Coordinates of C-alpha atoms in Angstrom, one line a residue:
Chain H
M174 CA 64.6 93.8 80.8
A175 CA 66.8 90.8 80.7
E176 CA 65.9 87.9 83.1
F177 CA 69.2 88.1 84.9
A178 CA 71.4 91.1 85.8
L179 CA 74.5 89.0 85.3
E180 CA 74.8 85.7 83.5
M181 CA 77.9 83.6 83.0
R182 CA 78.0 80.4 80.9
N183 CA 81.2 78.4 81.1
L184 CA 83.1 81.6 81.5
T185 CA 86.8 80.9 81.3
K186 CA 90.0 83.0 81.3
R187 CA 93.5 81.8 80.6
F188 CA 96.7 83.8 80.7
G189 CA 99.1 81.7 78.6
N190 CA 99.2 78.3 80.4
N191 CA 97.7 79.7 83.6
L192 CA 94.0 79.0 84.0
A193 CA 92.7 81.9 86.0
V194 CA 88.9 81.3 85.8
D195 CA 87.6 77.9 84.9
G196 CA 84.1 77.5 83.4
V197 CA 82.0 79.6 85.7
N198 CA 78.2 79.1 85.3
L199 CA 76.3 81.6 87.3
A200 CA 73.1 83.8 87.1
I201 CA 72.5 86.7 89.4
L202 CA 69.1 88.3 89.7
H203 CA 68.3 92.0 89.4
G204 CA 68.6 93.8 92.7
E205 CA 70.6 90.9 94.3
V206 CA 73.6 91.6 96.5
F207 CA 75.9 88.7 95.5
G208 CA 79.1 87.9 97.5
F209 CA 82.0 86.5 95.6
L210 CA 84.3 84.9 98.1
G211 CA 87.6 83.3 97.6
P212 CA 91.3 83.5 98.7
N213 CA 93.8 85.8 97.2
G214 CA 94.6 84.9 93.6
A215 CA 91.4 82.9 93.2
G216 CA 90.4 84.8 90.1
K217 CA 87.8 87.1 91.6
T218 CA 89.3 90.3 90.1
T219 CA 89.8 88.6 86.7
T220 CA 86.1 87.6 86.8
V221 CA 85.0 91.2 87.6
R222 CA 87.3 92.5 84.8
M223 CA 85.7 90.2 82.3
L224 CA 82.2 91.3 83.4
A225 CA 83.2 95.0 83.2
C226 CA 84.6 94.5 79.7
L227 CA 88.1 95.3 80.8
I228 CA 89.5 92.0 79.6
A229 CA 88.1 89.5 77.2
P230 CA 87.1 85.9 78.2
S231 CA 89.1 83.1 76.6
S232 CA 86.0 81.1 76.1
G233 CA 82.4 80.9 77.3
E234 CA 80.1 83.9 77.4
A235 CA 78.8 86.4 79.8
R236 CA 75.9 88.9 79.7
V237 CA 75.5 92.0 81.8
N238 CA 71.9 93.4 81.9
G239 CA 71.2 91.3 78.8
H240 CA 74.2 92.8 76.9
K241 CA 76.8 90.3 75.7
V242 CA 80.4 90.8 76.8
G243 CA 82.7 91.2 73.8
V244 CA 79.8 92.5 71.6
D245 CA 78.1 95.3 73.5
D246 CA 81.0 96.4 75.6
M247 CA 80.3 100.2 75.3
Q248 CA 76.7 99.7 76.5
I249 CA 77.9 97.5 79.3
R250 CA 80.4 100.1 80.5
R251 CA 77.6 102.6 80.5
E252 CA 75.5 100.4 82.7
V253 CA 78.0 99.2 85.3
G254 CA 79.9 101.0 88.0
I255 CA 83.2 99.5 89.2
L256 CA 85.2 100.0 92.4
T257 CA 88.6 98.6 91.6
E258 CA 90.9 97.0 94.2
T259 CA 92.8 100.3 94.7
P260 CA 90.8 103.6 94.5
G261 CA 93.0 104.9 91.6
L262 CA 92.1 108.6 92.2
Y263 CA 93.8 111.6 90.6
E264 CA 95.7 112.5 93.7
R265 CA 96.7 116.0 92.6
L266 CA 93.1 116.9 91.8
S267 CA 90.3 117.8 94.2
A268 CA 87.6 115.4 95.2
R269 CA 85.1 117.5 93.2
L270 CA 87.3 117.5 90.0
N271 CA 87.9 113.7 90.4
L272 CA 84.1 113.1 90.2
E273 CA 83.5 115.8 87.6
I274 CA 85.9 114.1 85.2
Y275 CA 84.1 110.7 85.5
A276 CA 80.6 112.3 85.4
K277 CA 81.6 113.8 82.1
L278 CA 83.1 110.5 80.8
Y279 CA 80.0 108.6 81.7
G280 CA 77.8 111.3 80.0
V281 CA 76.0 112.4 83.2
K282 CA 73.6 115.2 82.3
D283 CA 73.6 117.2 85.5
V284 CA 77.3 116.9 86.3
A285 CA 77.5 119.5 89.1
G286 CA 74.3 118.3 90.7
Q287 CA 75.2 114.6 90.7
V288 CA 78.7 115.3 92.0
E289 CA 77.3 117.3 94.9
R290 CA 74.7 114.7 95.6
Y291 CA 77.3 111.9 96.0
L292 CA 79.8 114.1 97.8
R293 CA 77.1 114.9 100.4
L294 CA 75.8 111.4 100.6
L295 CA 79.3 110.1 101.4
E296 CA 80.0 113.0 103.8
L297 CA 82.8 114.4 101.6
W298 CA 81.2 117.7 100.7
D299 CA 83.2 119.7 103.2
R300 CA 86.4 118.4 101.7
R301 CA 85.3 118.8 98.1
N302 CA 88.1 121.2 97.2
D303 CA 90.9 119.3 98.9
N304 CA 93.2 117.2 96.8
A305 CA 92.3 113.5 96.9
G306 CA 96.0 112.8 97.8
T307 CA 95.4 114.4 101.2
F308 CA 92.5 112.0 102.0
S309 CA 92.6 109.1 104.5
K310 CA 92.2 105.6 103.1
G311 CA 88.6 105.6 104.2
M312 CA 87.8 108.9 102.5
R313 CA 89.6 107.7 99.3
Q314 CA 87.5 104.6 99.2
K315 CA 84.3 106.6 99.7
L316 CA 85.3 108.9 96.9
A317 CA 86.0 105.9 94.6
I318 CA 82.6 104.5 95.5
A319 CA 81.0 107.8 94.7
R320 CA 82.8 107.8 91.3
A321 CA 81.4 104.3 90.6
L322 CA 77.9 105.5 91.3
L323 CA 77.8 108.9 89.6
H324 CA 76.0 107.6 86.5
E325 CA 73.5 105.6 88.5
P326 CA 74.5 102.2 87.2
P327 CA 72.1 99.3 87.7
V328 CA 75.0 96.9 88.2
L329 CA 77.8 97.6 90.6
F330 CA 81.0 95.7 91.0
L331 CA 82.8 96.2 94.3
D332 CA 86.2 94.6 94.5
E333 CA 87.3 94.4 98.1
P334 CA 85.6 97.6 99.2
T335 CA 86.8 97.4 102.8
A336 CA 90.2 95.9 102.4
A337 CA 93.0 97.8 104.2
L338 CA 90.5 100.1 105.9
D339 CA 90.5 100.6 109.7
P340 CA 87.4 99.2 111.4
S341 CA 85.7 102.6 111.6
A342 CA 86.3 103.4 107.9
A343 CA 85.3 99.9 107.0
K344 CA 82.0 100.3 108.9
T345 CA 81.2 103.6 107.2
V346 CA 81.8 101.9 103.8
R347 CA 79.8 98.8 104.8
D348 CA 76.9 101.0 106.0
F349 CA 76.8 102.8 102.8
I350 CA 76.8 99.6 100.8
E351 CA 73.9 98.5 102.9
T352 CA 72.0 101.7 102.0
L353 CA 72.5 100.8 98.3
R354 CA 70.7 97.5 98.8
G355 CA 67.4 99.3 99.0
E356 CA 67.9 101.1 95.7
G357 CA 67.4 98.0 93.6
R358 CA 70.9 97.8 92.2
T359 CA 72.6 94.5 91.5
I360 CA 75.8 94.4 93.6
F361 CA 78.6 92.0 92.8
L362 CA 80.8 92.1 95.9
C363 CA 84.2 90.5 95.8
T364 CA 85.5 90.1 99.3
H365 CA 87.2 87.8 101.8
N366 CA 85.7 89.6 104.7
L367 CA 83.2 86.9 105.7
D368 CA 81.3 89.1 108.3
E369 CA 80.8 91.6 105.5
A370 CA 79.5 88.9 103.1
E371 CA 77.2 87.5 105.8
R372 CA 75.8 90.9 106.6
L373 CA 75.4 92.3 103.1
C374 CA 74.8 89.4 100.7
D375 CA 71.6 87.7 99.7
R376 CA 73.7 84.8 98.2
I377 CA 77.3 84.0 98.1
A378 CA 79.6 82.0 95.9
V379 CA 82.8 80.4 97.2
F380 CA 85.2 80.5 94.3
R381 CA 88.7 79.3 93.6
Q382 CA 89.4 79.4 89.9
R383 CA 86.0 77.7 89.6
L384 CA 82.8 77.8 91.5
I385 CA 82.9 75.6 94.6
A386 CA 79.5 76.5 96.0
V387 CA 76.6 79.0 95.5
D388 CA 73.7 79.6 97.8
T389 CA 72.5 81.7 100.7
P390 CA 74.8 81.6 103.7
D391 CA 72.2 79.7 105.7
A392 CA 71.6 77.1 103.0
L393 CA 75.3 76.5 102.7
R394 CA 75.5 76.0 106.4
R395 CA 72.7 73.4 106.3
Q396 CA 74.2 71.6 103.3
L397 CA 77.6 71.3 105.0
F398 CA 76.7 70.9 108.7
G399 CA 73.1 70.0 108.8
R400 CA 71.1 71.5 111.7
Q401 CA 72.2 70.9 115.2
V402 CA 70.9 71.8 118.7
A403 CA 73.1 71.9 121.8
V404 CA 71.6 70.8 125.1
R405 CA 73.3 71.4 128.4
L406 CA 72.3 69.3 131.4
R407 CA 73.0 69.9 135.1
T408 CA 74.9 66.5 135.4
A409 CA 76.3 64.1 132.8
N410 CA 74.8 60.6 132.7
P411 CA 75.2 57.9 130.0
A412 CA 71.5 57.1 130.5
F413 CA 70.5 60.5 129.3
E414 CA 72.5 60.1 126.1
Q415 CA 71.0 56.7 125.6
A416 CA 67.5 58.1 126.0
V417 CA 68.1 60.7 123.2
R418 CA 69.8 58.1 120.9
G419 CA 66.6 56.1 121.2
L420 CA 64.6 58.7 119.3
D421 CA 64.4 57.7 115.6
F422 CA 64.7 61.2 114.2
V423 CA 68.1 61.9 115.8
Q424 CA 70.7 61.7 113.0
S425 CA 73.8 61.9 115.1
L426 CA 74.8 62.8 118.6
S427 CA 78.0 63.8 120.3
A428 CA 78.4 64.3 124.0
Q429 CA 81.1 66.0 126.0
D430 CA 80.8 66.3 129.8
S431 CA 77.2 67.5 130.4
E432 CA 76.6 68.9 126.9
M433 CA 75.2 67.2 123.9
Q434 CA 75.2 68.2 120.3
I435 CA 72.4 66.6 118.3
Q436 CA 71.9 66.7 114.6
L437 CA 68.3 67.0 113.5
T438 CA 66.3 67.4 110.3
D439 CA 63.6 69.6 111.8
P440 CA 64.8 71.3 115.1
E441 CA 61.6 73.3 115.5
A442 CA 59.4 70.2 115.7
Q443 CA 62.0 67.8 117.2
T444 CA 63.6 69.8 120.0
P445 CA 60.5 69.7 122.3
L446 CA 60.4 65.9 122.0
I447 CA 64.1 65.7 123.0
V448 CA 63.6 67.9 126.0
R449 CA 60.5 65.8 127.1
R450 CA 62.5 62.6 126.7
L451 CA 65.4 64.0 128.8
V452 CA 63.1 65.2 131.5
E453 CA 61.3 61.9 131.6
A454 CA 64.8 60.3 132.0
G455 CA 65.4 62.5 135.0
A456 CA 67.7 65.1 133.5
D457 CA 67.7 68.7 134.5
V458 CA 67.9 70.7 131.3
Q459 CA 69.8 74.0 131.8
Y460 CA 69.5 75.3 128.2
V461 CA 68.8 74.4 124.6
A462 CA 70.0 76.3 121.6
E463 CA 70.5 75.8 117.9
V464 CA 74.2 75.6 117.0
K465 CA 75.1 78.2 114.4
H466 CA 78.2 77.6 112.3
S467 CA 79.9 80.7 111.3
L468 CA 80.4 81.6 107.6
E469 CA 84.1 81.2 108.3
D470 CA 83.5 77.5 109.1
V471 CA 81.5 77.2 105.8
Y472 CA 84.2 79.0 103.8
L473 CA 87.1 77.1 105.2
S474 CA 85.4 73.8 104.8
L475 CA 84.6 74.6 101.1
V476 CA 87.9 76.2 100.2
N477 CA 89.9 73.4 101.9
G478 CA 88.3 70.7 99.8
G479 CA 84.5 70.5 100.3
S480 CA 81.9 71.1 97.6
A481 CA 78.3 72.0 98.2
Q482 CA 77.3 72.5 94.6
R483 CA 79.1 72.3 91.3
G484 CA 78.3 72.9 87.7
G485 CA 75.1 74.0 86.0
V486 CA 73.7 77.5 86.0
Q487 CA 73.4 78.2 89.7
Chain G
M78 CA 84.2 114.6 71.1
K79 CA 83.0 115.2 74.7
Q80 CA 85.2 112.3 75.9
I81 CA 88.3 113.8 74.2
H82 CA 87.5 117.2 75.6
T83 CA 87.2 115.7 79.1
I84 CA 90.5 113.9 78.8
I85 CA 92.3 117.0 77.6
G86 CA 90.8 119.0 80.5
K87 CA 91.9 116.4 83.0
E88 CA 95.4 116.2 81.6
W89 CA 95.9 119.9 81.6
T90 CA 94.5 120.3 85.1
D91 CA 96.8 117.6 86.3
M92 CA 99.7 119.2 84.5
V93 CA 99.0 122.5 86.2
H94 CA 99.0 120.8 89.6
N95 CA 102.2 118.9 88.8
K96 CA 105.0 121.5 89.5
L97 CA 107.8 119.3 88.0
V98 CA 106.0 119.1 84.6
L99 CA 105.1 122.7 84.8
Y100 CA 108.7 123.8 85.3
L101 CA 109.8 121.5 82.5
L102 CA 107.2 123.1 80.2
I103 CA 108.5 126.6 81.0
L104 CA 112.2 126.2 81.8
L105 CA 113.3 124.1 78.8
P106 CA 111.8 126.4 76.1
L107 CA 113.2 129.5 77.9
L108 CA 116.7 128.1 77.8
M109 CA 116.3 127.0 74.2
T110 CA 115.2 130.6 73.3
A111 CA 117.9 132.2 75.3
L112 CA 120.6 130.4 73.4
P113 CA 119.9 131.8 69.9
V114 CA 119.1 135.2 71.3
A115 CA 122.5 135.3 73.1
L116 CA 124.3 134.0 70.0
L117 CA 122.6 136.7 67.9
Y118 CA 123.7 139.3 70.4
F119 CA 127.3 138.2 70.6
M120 CA 127.7 137.5 66.9
G121 CA 126.5 141.1 66.2
K122 CA 129.3 142.4 68.4
A123 CA 132.1 140.0 67.3
P124 CA 134.5 141.1 64.6
V125 CA 134.5 138.8 61.6
N126 CA 137.5 138.3 59.4
Q127 CA 138.1 136.5 56.1
Q128 CA 139.7 133.5 57.9
D129 CA 136.4 132.9 59.8
M130 CA 134.5 133.1 56.6
E131 CA 136.7 130.5 54.9
E132 CA 136.6 128.1 57.8
M133 CA 132.8 128.1 57.7
G134 CA 132.7 128.1 53.9
R135 CA 130.3 125.2 53.5
L136 CA 127.8 126.5 56.0
L137 CA 127.9 130.0 54.5
A138 CA 127.6 128.8 50.9
N139 CA 123.8 128.7 51.5
P140 CA 122.2 131.0 48.9
I141 CA 119.9 132.6 51.6
F142 CA 123.0 134.5 52.8
G143 CA 123.7 135.9 49.3
G144 CA 124.5 139.6 49.1
M145 CA 125.3 139.9 52.8
S146 CA 128.3 141.5 54.3
P147 CA 130.6 139.1 56.3
A148 CA 129.2 140.4 59.6
E149 CA 125.6 140.0 58.5
T150 CA 126.3 136.5 57.1
M151 CA 127.9 135.3 60.2
Q152 CA 125.2 136.6 62.5
S153 CA 122.4 135.4 60.3
A154 CA 124.1 132.0 59.7
M155 CA 124.8 131.2 63.4
A156 CA 121.4 132.4 64.6
S157 CA 119.6 130.4 61.8
T158 CA 121.4 127.3 62.8
M159 CA 120.5 127.8 66.4
L160 CA 116.9 128.2 65.3
I161 CA 116.9 124.4 64.9
L162 CA 116.5 124.4 68.7
F163 CA 112.9 125.6 68.0
L164 CA 112.4 122.3 66.2
M165 CA 113.8 120.4 69.2
M166 CA 111.4 122.2 71.5
P167 CA 108.3 120.4 70.4
L168 CA 110.1 117.1 70.7
A169 CA 111.7 117.6 74.1
V170 CA 108.8 119.2 75.9
P171 CA 105.8 116.9 75.1
V172 CA 107.6 113.6 74.8
T173 CA 108.2 113.3 78.6
I174 CA 104.6 114.2 79.2
A175 CA 103.3 111.7 76.7
A176 CA 105.7 109.0 77.8
Y177 CA 104.3 109.4 81.4
S178 CA 100.7 109.7 80.3
I179 CA 99.8 106.0 80.2
V180 CA 102.4 104.3 82.4
G181 CA 101.9 107.1 84.9
E182 CA 98.2 106.2 85.2
K183 CA 99.2 102.6 85.4
V184 CA 101.4 103.1 88.4
E185 CA 98.9 105.4 90.1
H186 CA 96.2 102.7 89.5
S187 CA 93.9 105.3 87.9
L188 CA 94.0 103.6 84.4
E189 CA 91.6 100.7 85.3
P190 CA 88.7 102.9 86.4
L191 CA 89.3 105.1 83.4
L192 CA 89.3 102.2 81.0
A193 CA 86.1 101.0 82.6
T194 CA 84.3 104.1 81.4
P195 CA 82.6 104.2 77.9
I196 CA 85.7 105.7 76.2
T197 CA 87.3 104.2 73.1
T198 CA 91.0 103.7 72.7
T199 CA 91.1 106.3 69.9
Q200 CA 89.3 108.9 72.1
L201 CA 91.6 108.2 75.0
L202 CA 94.8 108.4 73.0
L203 CA 93.7 111.4 71.0
G204 CA 92.8 113.3 74.2
K205 CA 96.1 112.5 75.7
S206 CA 98.0 113.4 72.5
I207 CA 96.3 116.7 72.1
A208 CA 96.8 117.5 75.7
A209 CA 100.6 116.9 75.4
S210 CA 100.9 118.4 71.9
A211 CA 99.0 121.7 72.1
P212 CA 101.0 123.3 75.0
A213 CA 104.3 122.3 73.2
I214 CA 103.2 123.9 69.9
V215 CA 101.9 127.1 71.6
I216 CA 105.0 127.4 73.7
T217 CA 107.3 126.9 70.7
W218 CA 105.4 129.5 68.7
F219 CA 105.5 131.9 71.7
C220 CA 109.3 131.4 72.1
Y221 CA 109.8 132.0 68.3
V222 CA 107.9 135.3 68.7
V223 CA 110.1 136.2 71.7
F224 CA 113.1 135.4 69.6
L225 CA 111.9 137.6 66.8
I226 CA 111.4 140.5 69.2
F227 CA 115.0 140.2 70.3
A228 CA 116.1 139.6 66.7
R229 CA 114.6 142.9 65.7
L230 CA 116.7 144.5 68.5
F231 CA 120.0 142.7 68.0
S232 CA 120.1 142.1 64.2
V233 CA 122.8 144.2 62.6
S234 CA 120.5 144.9 59.6
D235 CA 117.0 144.3 58.2
R236 CA 118.5 141.7 55.9
V237 CA 119.6 139.6 58.9
F238 CA 116.2 139.9 60.6
N239 CA 114.5 138.9 57.3
T240 CA 116.3 135.6 57.3
F241 CA 114.4 134.6 60.5
V242 CA 111.0 135.4 59.0
N243 CA 111.6 134.0 55.5
P244 CA 109.2 131.3 54.0
M245 CA 111.7 128.6 55.1
W246 CA 111.3 129.4 58.8
L247 CA 107.5 130.1 58.5
I248 CA 107.2 126.6 57.0
A249 CA 109.3 125.2 59.8
M250 CA 107.2 126.9 62.5
L251 CA 103.7 126.5 61.1
L252 CA 104.1 123.1 59.4
L253 CA 107.1 121.2 60.8
V254 CA 106.7 122.1 64.4
P255 CA 103.1 120.6 64.7
L256 CA 104.2 117.6 62.7
L257 CA 107.3 117.0 64.9
T258 CA 105.1 117.4 68.0
I259 CA 102.7 114.8 66.8
M260 CA 105.6 112.5 66.1
A261 CA 107.1 113.0 69.5
V262 CA 103.8 112.5 71.3
S263 CA 102.9 109.4 69.3
V264 CA 106.3 107.9 70.1
G265 CA 105.9 108.8 73.7
I266 CA 102.4 107.3 74.0
I267 CA 103.6 104.1 72.2
I268 CA 106.5 103.8 74.7
S269 CA 104.2 104.6 77.6
S270 CA 101.6 102.0 76.7
R271 CA 104.3 99.3 76.2
S272 CA 106.3 100.1 79.3
T273 CA 105.9 99.1 82.9
D274 CA 108.2 101.7 84.4
P275 CA 107.6 105.5 84.1
R276 CA 111.3 106.4 84.5
A277 CA 112.3 104.0 81.7
A278 CA 109.4 105.3 79.5
E279 CA 110.7 108.9 80.0
Q280 CA 114.3 107.9 79.2
L281 CA 113.2 106.1 76.1
G282 CA 111.0 108.9 75.1
A283 CA 113.9 111.3 75.2
L284 CA 115.6 109.3 72.4
V285 CA 113.2 110.8 69.9
V286 CA 115.3 114.0 70.0
F287 CA 118.3 112.2 68.5
P288 CA 117.3 112.3 64.8
L289 CA 116.9 116.0 65.1
M290 CA 120.2 116.3 66.9
A291 CA 121.8 114.6 63.8
F292 CA 119.9 117.1 61.6
F293 CA 121.3 120.0 63.7
L294 CA 124.9 118.7 63.6
G295 CA 124.5 118.2 59.8
T296 CA 123.5 121.8 59.4
M297 CA 126.3 123.0 61.7
A298 CA 128.8 121.1 59.6
G299 CA 127.3 122.4 56.4
F300 CA 126.2 118.9 55.2
I301 CA 122.5 119.9 55.2
L302 CA 121.5 123.2 53.7
L303 CA 118.8 125.0 55.5
N304 CA 116.3 126.0 52.8
T305 CA 112.6 125.8 51.9
T306 CA 113.0 122.5 50.0
T307 CA 114.8 120.9 53.0
F308 CA 112.0 121.9 55.3
L309 CA 109.2 120.9 52.9
L310 CA 110.9 117.5 52.3
T311 CA 111.4 117.0 56.0
S312 CA 107.7 117.9 56.7
A313 CA 106.5 115.4 54.1
I314 CA 108.7 112.6 55.7
V315 CA 107.5 113.5 59.2
A316 CA 103.9 113.7 58.1
L317 CA 104.1 110.1 56.7
L318 CA 105.8 109.0 59.9
D319 CA 103.0 110.6 61.9
V320 CA 100.3 108.7 60.1
G321 CA 102.1 105.4 60.7
L322 CA 102.8 106.2 64.4
V323 CA 99.2 107.3 65.1
Y324 CA 97.9 104.0 63.7
A325 CA 100.6 102.0 65.5
G326 CA 99.7 103.8 68.8
V327 CA 96.1 102.7 68.6
A328 CA 97.0 99.2 67.5
L329 CA 99.7 98.7 70.2
F330 CA 97.4 100.0 73.0
Q331 CA 96.3 96.6 74.4
R332 CA 93.9 97.3 77.3
E333 CA 94.2 93.7 78.6
T334 CA 98.0 93.6 78.5
I335 CA 98.2 96.9 80.1
L336 CA 95.9 96.0 82.9
T337 CA 97.1 92.5 83.6
R338 CA 100.8 93.3 83.3
W339 CA 100.5 95.6 86.4
K340 CA 102.7 94.6 89.3

């Protein structure tokens, strides 16, 4: 087995003079759920299309399950499943027929059994004989996910799986993706739904033509914002602020009314010392909590100019 | 082979579920069969005089009408000319299906997941070509048999009927019809994979009928003689064209252009 499920080295795609993907270096482990975040037009779909051997890279190289893109394309297609941006179902055909066609194209041995398994798993069995054109958006998306999984691919590309779905349908799809996590598949999830990425992904990449940052959501938070605790006191007093500033491990402090936000290197060890110092100074501490920046803060900060990591195989 | 078989099955199932295509598949050949049958019937009833024969001198100079009476010649000649419609059938019927086959999948967004499967361009195009060609060939042959049944009933003599089952028409049906179908389908698929609009693709595809229309008018005017040599020669030319068109179809099918040109 190859060391990485997906590997990109300086992967680049140009359409004429338009640079769509610029020198991506990335390695994704087997069984990892990897979030690929970026604004519309960032080149996420182009990257997925290159990895799924639908379009050829202009330069650089990529490997999927150890197979080189542009050389072992047929083998790669056998080993990946893809959920495209739009479900692209045969609307005049039944759900069952839609899946049967793809099961045959992927060379699935037990076509009927595998089709039934996924129709049941995605709660579409009762509607198996209905035309896909009569399905709601959520059902179509579920059918398209089933289609991508029929041949049990070890690598799965999901391009905006919950885009344009109502909250209930989006939840169903998200829950199903969560169940796939436990099956050991590598999932490459393109999304701009940050809650979804936070909930599902082991690591995320923020991408806009090139990689801006790659890491776990928590690590990115720490890299961008450090670790902060918020302390609320019964009354505001400049003396309390001064008492905390006097501690040498406090990296920065901002105060507003009776609340202070303190940046620390090791909140677990340092917070009790802060509380003790405040109490000694005569402050009544109402609560202490670690400040959690949302993934949205991280994303916006990176997309609008920041950079947590660049270059090298991440 | 399995991939090709799957594509054919998918195309046919989709065709059966698409009422418009189904009507087109049935209605057009029916009309094209009704025309020569009607002509055969009315020509058998119409009185023919010497002036008629002189006016159509060039058309009737064809040796296949040798030894026939004026009534037999007229019925046989007119119905034979109309039989050219059976050569238009395999052009008109599958070309719209083929022209829609790729661009239709493009606009319905079903082409990308299909191209992501382990199927080669040759397998995909072959599957789609066979799926569009086979019904057209079978329907043309079926309509020809229907015509022969009516010809048996309406022909003024056995000699007239025999002109419709002579080697010339057997070559046309068994050789030229499949070759013309392959030509029409190949043109349709090339147009379809280079086009971004299904309606434009279908309109352009329909143009493939024009060379045969010229052939038809040429026979009507008596410039082209309908005989075995003419059909053998035409078959050879169309076969050569087919080889070139099939290669061109595979070469012009650019997966990347097709996917990234989507709007």
